[in-house]
Short mmCIF file of C-alpha atoms and ligand atoms in Angstrom, two decimals:
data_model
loop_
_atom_site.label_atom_id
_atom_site.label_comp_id
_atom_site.label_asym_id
_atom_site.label_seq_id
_atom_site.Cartn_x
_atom_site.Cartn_y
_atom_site.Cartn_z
CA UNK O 1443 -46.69 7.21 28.10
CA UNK O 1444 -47.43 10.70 28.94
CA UNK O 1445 -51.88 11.05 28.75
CA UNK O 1446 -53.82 14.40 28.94
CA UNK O 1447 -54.75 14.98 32.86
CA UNK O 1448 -59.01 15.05 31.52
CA UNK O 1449 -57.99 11.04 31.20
CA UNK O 1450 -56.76 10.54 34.44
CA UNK O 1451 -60.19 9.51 35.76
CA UNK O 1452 -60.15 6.77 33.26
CA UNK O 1453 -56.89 5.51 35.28
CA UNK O 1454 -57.76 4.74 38.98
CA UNK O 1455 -56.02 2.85 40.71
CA UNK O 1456 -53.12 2.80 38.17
CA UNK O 1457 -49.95 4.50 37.22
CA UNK O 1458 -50.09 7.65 35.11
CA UNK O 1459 -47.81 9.93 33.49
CA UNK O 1460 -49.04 13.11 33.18
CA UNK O 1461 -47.11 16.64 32.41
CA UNK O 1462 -48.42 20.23 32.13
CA UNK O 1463 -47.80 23.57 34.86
CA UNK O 1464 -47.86 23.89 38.03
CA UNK O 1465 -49.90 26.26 38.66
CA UNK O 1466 -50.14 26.12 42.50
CA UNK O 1467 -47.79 24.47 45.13
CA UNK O 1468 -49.11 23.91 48.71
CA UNK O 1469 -47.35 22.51 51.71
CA UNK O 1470 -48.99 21.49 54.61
CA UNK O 1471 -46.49 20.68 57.34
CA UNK O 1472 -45.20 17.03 55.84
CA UNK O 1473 -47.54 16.62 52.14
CA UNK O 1474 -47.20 18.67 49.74
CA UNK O 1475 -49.85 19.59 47.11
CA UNK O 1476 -49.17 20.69 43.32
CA UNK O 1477 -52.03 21.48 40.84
CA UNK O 1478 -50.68 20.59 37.50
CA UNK O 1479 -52.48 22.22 34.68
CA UNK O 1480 -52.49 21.10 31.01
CA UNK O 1481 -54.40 21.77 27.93
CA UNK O 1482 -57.11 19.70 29.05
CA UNK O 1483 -57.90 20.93 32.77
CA UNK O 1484 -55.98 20.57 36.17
CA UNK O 1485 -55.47 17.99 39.06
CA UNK O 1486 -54.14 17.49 42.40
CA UNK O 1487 -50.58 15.90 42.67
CA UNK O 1488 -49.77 14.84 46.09
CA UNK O 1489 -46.47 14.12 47.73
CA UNK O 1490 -45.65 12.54 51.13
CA UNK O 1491 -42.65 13.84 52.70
CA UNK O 1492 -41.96 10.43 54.46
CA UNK O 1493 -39.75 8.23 52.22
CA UNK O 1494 -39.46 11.19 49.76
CA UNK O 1495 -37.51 13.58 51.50
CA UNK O 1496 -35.32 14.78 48.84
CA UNK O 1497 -38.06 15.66 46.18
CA UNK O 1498 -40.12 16.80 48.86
CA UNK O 1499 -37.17 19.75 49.73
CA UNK O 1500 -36.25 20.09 46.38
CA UNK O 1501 -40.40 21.77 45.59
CA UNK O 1502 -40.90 23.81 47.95
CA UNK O 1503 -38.84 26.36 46.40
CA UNK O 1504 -40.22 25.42 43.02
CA UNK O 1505 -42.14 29.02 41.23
CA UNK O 1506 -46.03 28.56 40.02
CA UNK O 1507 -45.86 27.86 36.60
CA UNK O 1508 -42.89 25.33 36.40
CA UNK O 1509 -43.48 23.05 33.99
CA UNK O 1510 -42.99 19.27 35.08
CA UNK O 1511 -44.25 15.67 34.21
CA UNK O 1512 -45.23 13.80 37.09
CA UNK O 1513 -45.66 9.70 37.12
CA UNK O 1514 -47.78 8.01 39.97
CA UNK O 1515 -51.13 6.40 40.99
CA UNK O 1516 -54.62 7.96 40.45
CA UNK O 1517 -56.54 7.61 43.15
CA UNK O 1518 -59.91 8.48 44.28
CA UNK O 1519 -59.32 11.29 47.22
CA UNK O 1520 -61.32 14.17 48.94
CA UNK O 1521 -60.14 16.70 46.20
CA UNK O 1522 -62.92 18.75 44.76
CA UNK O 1523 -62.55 17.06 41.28
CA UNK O 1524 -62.96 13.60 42.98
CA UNK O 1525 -59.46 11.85 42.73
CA UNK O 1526 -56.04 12.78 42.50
CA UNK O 1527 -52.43 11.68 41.68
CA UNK O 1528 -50.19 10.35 44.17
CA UNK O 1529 -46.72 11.47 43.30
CA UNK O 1530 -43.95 8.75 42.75
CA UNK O 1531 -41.47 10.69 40.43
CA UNK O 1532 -41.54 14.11 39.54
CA UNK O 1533 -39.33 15.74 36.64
CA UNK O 1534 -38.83 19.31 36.30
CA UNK O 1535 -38.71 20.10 32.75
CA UNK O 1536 -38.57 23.57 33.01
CA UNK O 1537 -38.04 26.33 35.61
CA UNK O 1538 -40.56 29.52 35.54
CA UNK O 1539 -39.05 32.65 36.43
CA UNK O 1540 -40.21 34.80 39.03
CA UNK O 1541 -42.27 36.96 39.30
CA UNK O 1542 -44.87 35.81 36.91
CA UNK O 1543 -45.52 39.41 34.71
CA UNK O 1544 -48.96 38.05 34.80
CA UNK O 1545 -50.99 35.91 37.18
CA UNK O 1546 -52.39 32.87 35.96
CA UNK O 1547 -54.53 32.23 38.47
CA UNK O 1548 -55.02 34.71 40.44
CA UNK O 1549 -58.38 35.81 40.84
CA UNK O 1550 -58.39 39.79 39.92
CA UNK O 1551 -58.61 39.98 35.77
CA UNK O 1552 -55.60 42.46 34.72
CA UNK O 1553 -56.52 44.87 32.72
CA UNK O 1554 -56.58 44.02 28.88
CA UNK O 1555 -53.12 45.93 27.64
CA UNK O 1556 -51.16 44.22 30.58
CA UNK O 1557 -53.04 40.96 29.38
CA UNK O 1558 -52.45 41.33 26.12
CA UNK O 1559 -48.74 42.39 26.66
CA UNK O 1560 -48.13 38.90 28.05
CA UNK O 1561 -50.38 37.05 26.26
CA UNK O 1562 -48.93 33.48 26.50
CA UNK O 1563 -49.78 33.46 29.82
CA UNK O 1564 -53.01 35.22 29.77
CA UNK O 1565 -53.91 32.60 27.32
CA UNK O 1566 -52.96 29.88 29.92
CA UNK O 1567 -56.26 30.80 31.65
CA UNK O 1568 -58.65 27.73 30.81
CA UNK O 1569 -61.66 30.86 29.96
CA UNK O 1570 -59.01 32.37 27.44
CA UNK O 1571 -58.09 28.75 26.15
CA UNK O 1572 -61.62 28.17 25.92
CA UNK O 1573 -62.42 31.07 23.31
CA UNK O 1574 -59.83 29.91 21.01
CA UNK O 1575 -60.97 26.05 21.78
CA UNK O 1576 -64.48 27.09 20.35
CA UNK O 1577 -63.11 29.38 17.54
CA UNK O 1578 -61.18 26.03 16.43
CA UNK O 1579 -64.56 24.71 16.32
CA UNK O 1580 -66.82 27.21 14.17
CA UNK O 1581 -63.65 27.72 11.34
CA UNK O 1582 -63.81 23.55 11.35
CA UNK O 1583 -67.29 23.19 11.36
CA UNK O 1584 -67.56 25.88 8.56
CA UNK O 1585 -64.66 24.42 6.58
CA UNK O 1586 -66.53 20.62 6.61
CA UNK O 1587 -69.72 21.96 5.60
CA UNK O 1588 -68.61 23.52 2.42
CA UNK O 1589 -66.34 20.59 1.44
CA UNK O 1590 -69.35 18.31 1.92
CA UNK O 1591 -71.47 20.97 -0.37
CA UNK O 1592 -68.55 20.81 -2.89
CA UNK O 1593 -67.04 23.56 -2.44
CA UNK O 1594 -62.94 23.79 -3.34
CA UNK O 1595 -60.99 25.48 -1.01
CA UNK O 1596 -58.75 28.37 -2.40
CA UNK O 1597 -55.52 30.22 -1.46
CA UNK O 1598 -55.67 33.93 -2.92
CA UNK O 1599 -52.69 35.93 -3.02
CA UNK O 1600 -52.57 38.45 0.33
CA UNK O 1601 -49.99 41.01 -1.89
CA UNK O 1602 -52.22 42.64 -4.53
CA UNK O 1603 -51.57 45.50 -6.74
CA UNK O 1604 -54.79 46.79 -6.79
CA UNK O 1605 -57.25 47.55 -3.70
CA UNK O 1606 -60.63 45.95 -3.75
CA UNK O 1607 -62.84 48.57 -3.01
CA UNK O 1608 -60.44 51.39 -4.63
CA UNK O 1609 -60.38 52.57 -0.71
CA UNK O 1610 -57.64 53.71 1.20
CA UNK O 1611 -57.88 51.42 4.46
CA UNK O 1612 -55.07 49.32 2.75
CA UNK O 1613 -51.53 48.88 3.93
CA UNK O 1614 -48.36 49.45 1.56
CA UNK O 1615 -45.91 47.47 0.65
CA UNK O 1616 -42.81 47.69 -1.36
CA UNK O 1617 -43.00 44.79 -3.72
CA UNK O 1618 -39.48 45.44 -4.98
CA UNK O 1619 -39.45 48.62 -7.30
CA UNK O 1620 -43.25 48.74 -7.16
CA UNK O 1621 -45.77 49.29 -4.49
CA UNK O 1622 -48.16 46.71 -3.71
CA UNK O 1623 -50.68 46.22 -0.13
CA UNK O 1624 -51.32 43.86 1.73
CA UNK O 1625 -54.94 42.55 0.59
CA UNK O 1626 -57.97 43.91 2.18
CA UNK O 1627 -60.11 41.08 0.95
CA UNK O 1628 -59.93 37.91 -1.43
CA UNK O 1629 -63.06 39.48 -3.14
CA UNK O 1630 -61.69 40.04 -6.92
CA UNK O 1631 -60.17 36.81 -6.53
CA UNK O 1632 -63.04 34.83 -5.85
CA UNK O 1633 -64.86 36.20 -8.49
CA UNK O 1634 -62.11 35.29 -11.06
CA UNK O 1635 -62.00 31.86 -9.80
CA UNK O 1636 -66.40 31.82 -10.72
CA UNK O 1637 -65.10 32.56 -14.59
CA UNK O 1638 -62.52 30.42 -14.27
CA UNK O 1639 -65.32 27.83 -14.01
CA UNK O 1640 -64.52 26.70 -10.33
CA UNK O 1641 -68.31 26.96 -9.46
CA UNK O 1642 -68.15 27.53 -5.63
CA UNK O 1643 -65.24 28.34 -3.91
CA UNK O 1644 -64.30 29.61 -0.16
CA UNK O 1645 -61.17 30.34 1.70
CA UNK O 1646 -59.95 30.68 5.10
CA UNK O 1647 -57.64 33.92 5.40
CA UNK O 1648 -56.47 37.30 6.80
CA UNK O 1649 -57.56 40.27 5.47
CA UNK O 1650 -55.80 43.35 6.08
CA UNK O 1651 -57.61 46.67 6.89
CA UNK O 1652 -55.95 50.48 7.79
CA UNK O 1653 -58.90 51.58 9.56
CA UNK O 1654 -57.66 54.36 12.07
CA UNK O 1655 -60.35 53.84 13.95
CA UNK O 1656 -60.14 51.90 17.33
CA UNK O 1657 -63.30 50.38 18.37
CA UNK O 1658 -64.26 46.71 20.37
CA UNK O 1659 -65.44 45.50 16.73
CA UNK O 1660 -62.40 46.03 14.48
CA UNK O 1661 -58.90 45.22 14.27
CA UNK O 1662 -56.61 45.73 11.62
CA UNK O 1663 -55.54 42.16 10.38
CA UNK O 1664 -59.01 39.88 11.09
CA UNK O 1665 -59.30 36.36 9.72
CA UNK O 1666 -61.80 36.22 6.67
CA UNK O 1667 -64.44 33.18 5.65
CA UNK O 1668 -65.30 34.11 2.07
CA UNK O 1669 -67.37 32.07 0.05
CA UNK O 1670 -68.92 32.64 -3.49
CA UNK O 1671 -70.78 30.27 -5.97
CA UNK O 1672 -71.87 30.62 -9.68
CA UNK O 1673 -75.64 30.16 -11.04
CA UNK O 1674 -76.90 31.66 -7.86
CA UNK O 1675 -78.52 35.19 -6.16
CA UNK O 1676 -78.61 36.89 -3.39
CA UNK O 1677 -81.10 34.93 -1.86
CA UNK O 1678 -79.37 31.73 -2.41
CA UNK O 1679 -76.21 32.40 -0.57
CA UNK O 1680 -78.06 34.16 2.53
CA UNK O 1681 -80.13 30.27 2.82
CA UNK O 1682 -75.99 29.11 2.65
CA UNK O 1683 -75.05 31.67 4.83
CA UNK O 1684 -78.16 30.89 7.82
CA UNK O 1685 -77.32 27.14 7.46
CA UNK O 1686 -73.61 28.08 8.14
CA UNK O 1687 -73.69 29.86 11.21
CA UNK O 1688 -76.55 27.38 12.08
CA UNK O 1689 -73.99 24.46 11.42
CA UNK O 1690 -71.49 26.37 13.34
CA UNK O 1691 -73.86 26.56 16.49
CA UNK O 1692 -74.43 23.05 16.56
CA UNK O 1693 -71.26 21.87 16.62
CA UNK O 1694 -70.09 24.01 19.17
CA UNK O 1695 -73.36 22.91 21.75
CA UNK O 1696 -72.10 19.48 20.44
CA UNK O 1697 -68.24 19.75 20.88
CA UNK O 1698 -67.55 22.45 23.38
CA UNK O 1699 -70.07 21.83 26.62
CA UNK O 1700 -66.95 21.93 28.64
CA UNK O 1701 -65.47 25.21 27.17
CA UNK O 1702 -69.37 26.75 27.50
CA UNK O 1703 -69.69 25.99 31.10
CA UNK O 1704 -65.83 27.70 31.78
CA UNK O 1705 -67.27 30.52 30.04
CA UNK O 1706 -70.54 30.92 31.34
CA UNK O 1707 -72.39 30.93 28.45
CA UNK O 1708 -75.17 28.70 27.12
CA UNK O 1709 -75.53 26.49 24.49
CA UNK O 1710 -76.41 28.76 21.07
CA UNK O 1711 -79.74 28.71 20.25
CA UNK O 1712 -80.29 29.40 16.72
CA UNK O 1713 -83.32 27.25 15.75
CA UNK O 1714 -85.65 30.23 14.55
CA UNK O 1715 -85.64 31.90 10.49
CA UNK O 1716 -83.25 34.74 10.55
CA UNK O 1717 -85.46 37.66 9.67
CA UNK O 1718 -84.60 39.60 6.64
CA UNK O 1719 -85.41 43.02 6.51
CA UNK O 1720 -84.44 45.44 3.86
CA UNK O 1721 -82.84 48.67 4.18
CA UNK O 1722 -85.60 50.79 3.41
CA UNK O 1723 -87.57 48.59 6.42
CA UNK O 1724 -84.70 49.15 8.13
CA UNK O 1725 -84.94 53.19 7.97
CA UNK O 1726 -88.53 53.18 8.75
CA UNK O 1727 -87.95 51.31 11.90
CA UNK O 1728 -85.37 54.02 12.98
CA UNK O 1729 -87.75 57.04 12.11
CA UNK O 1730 -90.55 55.23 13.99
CA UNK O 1731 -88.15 55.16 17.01
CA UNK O 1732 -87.87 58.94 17.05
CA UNK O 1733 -83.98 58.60 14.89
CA UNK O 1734 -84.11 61.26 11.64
CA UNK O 1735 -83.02 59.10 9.03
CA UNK O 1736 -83.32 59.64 5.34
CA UNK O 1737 -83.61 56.85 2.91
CA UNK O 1738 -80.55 56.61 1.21
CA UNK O 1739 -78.23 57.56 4.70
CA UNK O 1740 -75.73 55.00 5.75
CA UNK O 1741 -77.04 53.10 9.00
CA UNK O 1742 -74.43 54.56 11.34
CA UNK O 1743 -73.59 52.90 14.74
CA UNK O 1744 -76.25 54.39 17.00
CA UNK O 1745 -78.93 53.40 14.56
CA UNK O 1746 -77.54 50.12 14.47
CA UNK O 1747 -77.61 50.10 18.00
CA UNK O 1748 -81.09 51.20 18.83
CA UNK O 1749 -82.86 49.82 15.91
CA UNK O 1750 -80.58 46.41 16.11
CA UNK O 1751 -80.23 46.50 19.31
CA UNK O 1752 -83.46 45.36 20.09
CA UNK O 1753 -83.57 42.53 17.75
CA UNK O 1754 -81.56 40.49 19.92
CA UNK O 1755 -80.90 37.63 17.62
CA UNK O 1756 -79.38 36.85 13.98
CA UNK O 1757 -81.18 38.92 11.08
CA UNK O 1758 -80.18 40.30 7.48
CA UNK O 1759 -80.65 43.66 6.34
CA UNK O 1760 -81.38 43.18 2.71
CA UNK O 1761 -81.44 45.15 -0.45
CA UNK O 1762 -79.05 48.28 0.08
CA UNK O 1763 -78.73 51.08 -1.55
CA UNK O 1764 -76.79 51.14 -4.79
CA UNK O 1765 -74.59 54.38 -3.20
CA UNK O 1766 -73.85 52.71 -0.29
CA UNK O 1767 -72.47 49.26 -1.52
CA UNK O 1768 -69.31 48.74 -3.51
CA UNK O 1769 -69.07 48.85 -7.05
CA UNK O 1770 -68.98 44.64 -7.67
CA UNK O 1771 -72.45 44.46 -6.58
CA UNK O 1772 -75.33 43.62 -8.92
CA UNK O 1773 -77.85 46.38 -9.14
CA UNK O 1774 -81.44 45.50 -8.31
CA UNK O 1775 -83.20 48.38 -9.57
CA UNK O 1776 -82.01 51.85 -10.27
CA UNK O 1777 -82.03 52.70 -6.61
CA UNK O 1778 -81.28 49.78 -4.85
CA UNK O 1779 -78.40 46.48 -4.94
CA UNK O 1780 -79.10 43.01 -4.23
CA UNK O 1781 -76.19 44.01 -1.57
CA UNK O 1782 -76.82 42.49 2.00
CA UNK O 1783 -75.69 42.41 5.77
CA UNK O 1784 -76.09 39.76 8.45
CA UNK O 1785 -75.99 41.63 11.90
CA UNK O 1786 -76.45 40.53 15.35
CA UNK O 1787 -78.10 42.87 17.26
CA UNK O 1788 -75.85 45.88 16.46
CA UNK O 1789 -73.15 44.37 15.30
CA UNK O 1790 -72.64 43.06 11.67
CA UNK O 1791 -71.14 40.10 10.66
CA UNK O 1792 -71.57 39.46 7.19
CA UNK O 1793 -72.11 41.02 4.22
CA UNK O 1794 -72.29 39.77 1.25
CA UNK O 1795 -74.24 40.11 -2.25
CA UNK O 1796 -75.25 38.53 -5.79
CA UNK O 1797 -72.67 40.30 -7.96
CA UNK O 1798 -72.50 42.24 -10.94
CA UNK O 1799 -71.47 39.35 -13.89
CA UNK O 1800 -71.82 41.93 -17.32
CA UNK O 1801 -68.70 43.37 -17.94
CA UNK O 1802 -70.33 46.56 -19.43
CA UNK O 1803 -71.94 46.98 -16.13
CA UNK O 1804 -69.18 46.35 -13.98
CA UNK O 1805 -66.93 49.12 -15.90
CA UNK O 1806 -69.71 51.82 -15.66
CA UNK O 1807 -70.21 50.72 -11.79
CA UNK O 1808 -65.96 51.56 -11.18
CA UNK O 1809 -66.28 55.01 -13.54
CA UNK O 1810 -69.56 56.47 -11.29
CA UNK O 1811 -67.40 55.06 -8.23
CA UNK O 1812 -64.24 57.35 -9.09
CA UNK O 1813 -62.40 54.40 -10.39
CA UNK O 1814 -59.97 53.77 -13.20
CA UNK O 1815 -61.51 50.51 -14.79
CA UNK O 1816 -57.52 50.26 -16.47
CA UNK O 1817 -56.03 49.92 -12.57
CA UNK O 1818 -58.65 46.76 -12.50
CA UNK O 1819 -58.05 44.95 -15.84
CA UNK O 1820 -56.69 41.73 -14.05
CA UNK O 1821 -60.33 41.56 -12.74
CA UNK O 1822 -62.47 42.81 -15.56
CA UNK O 1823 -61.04 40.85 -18.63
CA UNK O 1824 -62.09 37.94 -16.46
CA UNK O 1825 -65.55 39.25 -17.56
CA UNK O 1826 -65.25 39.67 -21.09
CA UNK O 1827 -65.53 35.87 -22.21
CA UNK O 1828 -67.86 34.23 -19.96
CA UNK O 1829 -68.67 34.97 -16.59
CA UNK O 1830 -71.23 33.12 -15.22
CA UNK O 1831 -73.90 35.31 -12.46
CA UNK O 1832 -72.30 35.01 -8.91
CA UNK O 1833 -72.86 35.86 -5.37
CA UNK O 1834 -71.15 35.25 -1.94
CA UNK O 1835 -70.52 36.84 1.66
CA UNK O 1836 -67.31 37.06 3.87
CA UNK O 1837 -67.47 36.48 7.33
CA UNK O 1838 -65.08 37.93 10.20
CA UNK O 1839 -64.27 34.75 12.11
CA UNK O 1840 -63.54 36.76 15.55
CA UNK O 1841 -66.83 38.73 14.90
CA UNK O 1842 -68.93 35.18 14.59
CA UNK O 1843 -67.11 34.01 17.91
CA UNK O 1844 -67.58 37.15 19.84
CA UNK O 1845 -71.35 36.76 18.86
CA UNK O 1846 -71.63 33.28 19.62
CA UNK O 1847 -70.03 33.56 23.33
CA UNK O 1848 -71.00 36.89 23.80
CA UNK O 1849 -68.28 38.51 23.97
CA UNK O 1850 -67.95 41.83 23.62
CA UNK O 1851 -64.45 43.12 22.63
CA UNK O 1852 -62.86 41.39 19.14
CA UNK O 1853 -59.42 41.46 21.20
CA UNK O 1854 -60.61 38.73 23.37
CA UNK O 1855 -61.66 36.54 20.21
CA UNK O 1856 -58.30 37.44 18.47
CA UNK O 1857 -55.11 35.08 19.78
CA UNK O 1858 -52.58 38.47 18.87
CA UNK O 1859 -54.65 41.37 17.92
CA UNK O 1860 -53.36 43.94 15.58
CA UNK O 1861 -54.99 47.08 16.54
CA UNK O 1862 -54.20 51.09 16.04
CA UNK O 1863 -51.28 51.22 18.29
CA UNK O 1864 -50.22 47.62 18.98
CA UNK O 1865 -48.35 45.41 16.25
CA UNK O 1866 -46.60 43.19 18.96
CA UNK O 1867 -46.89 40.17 20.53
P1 ATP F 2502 -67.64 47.52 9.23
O1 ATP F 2502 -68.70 48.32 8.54
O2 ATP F 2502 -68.10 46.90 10.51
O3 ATP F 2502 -66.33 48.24 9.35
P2 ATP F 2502 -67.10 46.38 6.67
O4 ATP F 2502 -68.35 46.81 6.02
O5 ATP F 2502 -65.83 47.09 6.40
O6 ATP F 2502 -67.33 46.27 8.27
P3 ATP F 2502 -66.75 44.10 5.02
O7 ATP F 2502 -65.68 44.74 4.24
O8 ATP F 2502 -68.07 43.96 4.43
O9 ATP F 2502 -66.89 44.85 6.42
O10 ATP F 2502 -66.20 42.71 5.59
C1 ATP F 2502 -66.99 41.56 5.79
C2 ATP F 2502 -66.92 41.09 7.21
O11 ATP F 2502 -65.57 41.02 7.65
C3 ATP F 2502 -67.58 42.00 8.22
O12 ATP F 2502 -68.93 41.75 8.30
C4 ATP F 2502 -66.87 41.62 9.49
O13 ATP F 2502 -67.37 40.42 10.04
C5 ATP F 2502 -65.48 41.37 9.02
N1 ATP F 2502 -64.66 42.58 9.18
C6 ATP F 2502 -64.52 43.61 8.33
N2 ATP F 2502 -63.67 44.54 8.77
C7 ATP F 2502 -63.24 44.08 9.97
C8 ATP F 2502 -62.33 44.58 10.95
N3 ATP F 2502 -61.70 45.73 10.77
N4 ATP F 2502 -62.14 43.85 12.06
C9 ATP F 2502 -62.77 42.67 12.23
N5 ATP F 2502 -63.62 42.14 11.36
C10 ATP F 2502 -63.87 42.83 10.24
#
């Protein structure tokens, strides 16, 4: 039975089968060396040519990056990891061309289109597998918290007829002789499912965005968290929200030392309050650092980044202004929404918001937002016969994991980004 080569130290001094890559092949005069690489991490196969002539020939011609299963002893040895396998039988499963398009270990980093272009084998590298190992973490981590809060998980159409925010940064699609997008976010959806009585609710899902604009923080198809929950404010769901990513932290310094130490990060630290500053907080602190800011401006990206920038940890920016957040959330006062972010640093995260639940309130917020309340009837009937108060937040999955391993472009957090010019791999 074939076992992961991370076991193989549990085996010394017996026979293993073990199968991945070979991602190196070494001869030295009569032995011959092949690293075999597999999901779980590498190790040294060795073959004498003495009594083994025939294999022995048969590899040196082998390419990097043949796949094979190898059966033999484990042994203790002088190889860097501490043991190794001595080979008896070797299968070749599957030839690699040459040459590679991409190296997979080769020192020098290609640059990112080249990597991205040949993805499956940039992904090979364990500090690529190692992102997507610790993303698998923080979406599972998420998704067992809110089952064990009692939360349902939903499954919202991704083909809508009408655009959430009444924007334009949707994608068409001909729905047979109508037009319909691709969805932009689960956001009407959710709220439908707080009058239909499912009391908190989250989903796991892509949301698609035409953006034109190309930047290391947004891509055009991004995986969403959303959550909302019924009898509950703005407040309430930020408390969810800071136990979440606090949940998320802990399980990965509790699941993925491994993948940390390949990436050269440390363990998230996240044991402090996460500040929450409002928006109007938020402005001073940018006119105080010399920025000319009005109250009432949108808090562009070099505000972000010098006000933000120095807060080099988790915070919310709290109560925005009414103009500036979309027409589902609640009001707070005439000025200002009960409309929040979560940034880190610079960079946001989260936002979220208790929502508007008064039907009469909702209309007039789509009419002073240019909207045609008759274009959102679907969502606003679900208003008309009880519709309990509501709030909830949507995370970007590859923005949480670029924060968490500090990474710095949402490409490298994204298996096959979708980005201004590139729809393929
Ligand atoms: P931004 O202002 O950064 O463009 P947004 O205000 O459009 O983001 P929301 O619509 O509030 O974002 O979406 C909620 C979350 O979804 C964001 O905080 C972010 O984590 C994620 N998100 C939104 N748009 C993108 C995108 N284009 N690429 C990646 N993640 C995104």
């Amino acid at each position: 039975m074939r076992i992961l080569i991370r076991e193989v130290k549990n085996h010394l001094d017996s026979e293993v089968e073990i199968s991945g890559w070979a991602q190196n092949i070494r001869i030295m005069s009569s032995v011959l060396f092949i690293e075999l690489r597999d999901v779980s991490g590498t190790v040294q196969g060795v073959l004498l040519k003495k009594g083994n002539e025939e294999l022995f020939d048969s590899l040196k011609t082998i390419p990097r990056e043949t796949v094979m299963s190898m059966e033999g002893q484990a042994v203790k040895s002088q190889a860097k990891i501490g043991y190794e396998v001595q080979i008896k039988n070797l299968e070749i499963l599957n030839k690699s061309e040459t040459p590679l398009p991409l190296g997979v270990v080769d020192k020098i980093d290609s640059d990112i289109e080249t990597r991205l272009e040949n993805r499956y084998l940039d992904l090979r590298r364990p500090e690529k597998l190692s992102i997507f190992k610790v993303q698998s973490t923080i979406a599972n981590s998420i998704r067992d918290y809110f089952v064990q809060q009692g939360f349902i998980e939903i499954h919202s159409p991704k083909i809508v007829a009408a655009a959430t925010e009444g924007g334009t940064e949707l994608f068409p699609v001909k729905y047979f002789e109508r037009n319909a997008y691709l969805s932009q976010s689960p956001q009407l959806y959710k709220e439908i499912m707080m009058s239909a009585g499912f009391d908190r609710v989250f989903e796991v899902a892509p949301a698609f965005r035409a953006e034109e604009h190309n930047t290391p923080r947004h891509i055009n198809e991004f995986t969403s968290i959303d959550m909302e929950m019924s009898f509950v404010n703005d407040d309430d769901v930020m408390d969810v929200l800071e136990n979440v990513i606090k949940v998320a932290g802990q399980s990965i310094a509790e699941s993925n030392e491994r993948e940390l130490e390949i990436l050269g990060v440390s363990k998230p630290s996240l044991d402090y309050k996460f500040k929450r500053i409002s928006y109007s907080e938020f402005v001073k602190m940018a006119n105080q650092r010399g920025i000319k800011l009005k109250d009432g401006e949108d808090l562009s990206t070099p505000v972000l980044k010098t006000v933000g920038g120095e807060i080099n940890e988790f915070y919310f920016i709290t109560r925005w202004p009414r103009e500036l957040k979309p027409f589902y959330v609640q009001p707070f006062d005439e000025e200002y929404s009960r409309g929040f972010d979560l940034q880190f640093g610079e960079l946001e995260i989260t936002s979220g918001a208790q929502r508007v639940h008064s039907p009469e309130v909702l209309v007039n917020n789509l009419k002073n937002k240019g909207l045609n309340p008759e274009s959102f009837s679907f969502y606003v009937n679900a208003f008309r016969y009880g519709m309990p108060p509501h709030a909830g937040w949507a995370i970007g999955l590859e923005r949480l994991t670029m924060v968490l391993l500090n990474i710095s472009n949402i490409r490298e957090t994204t298996l096959f980004p979708r980005d201004r010019t590139r729809v393929t791999p």
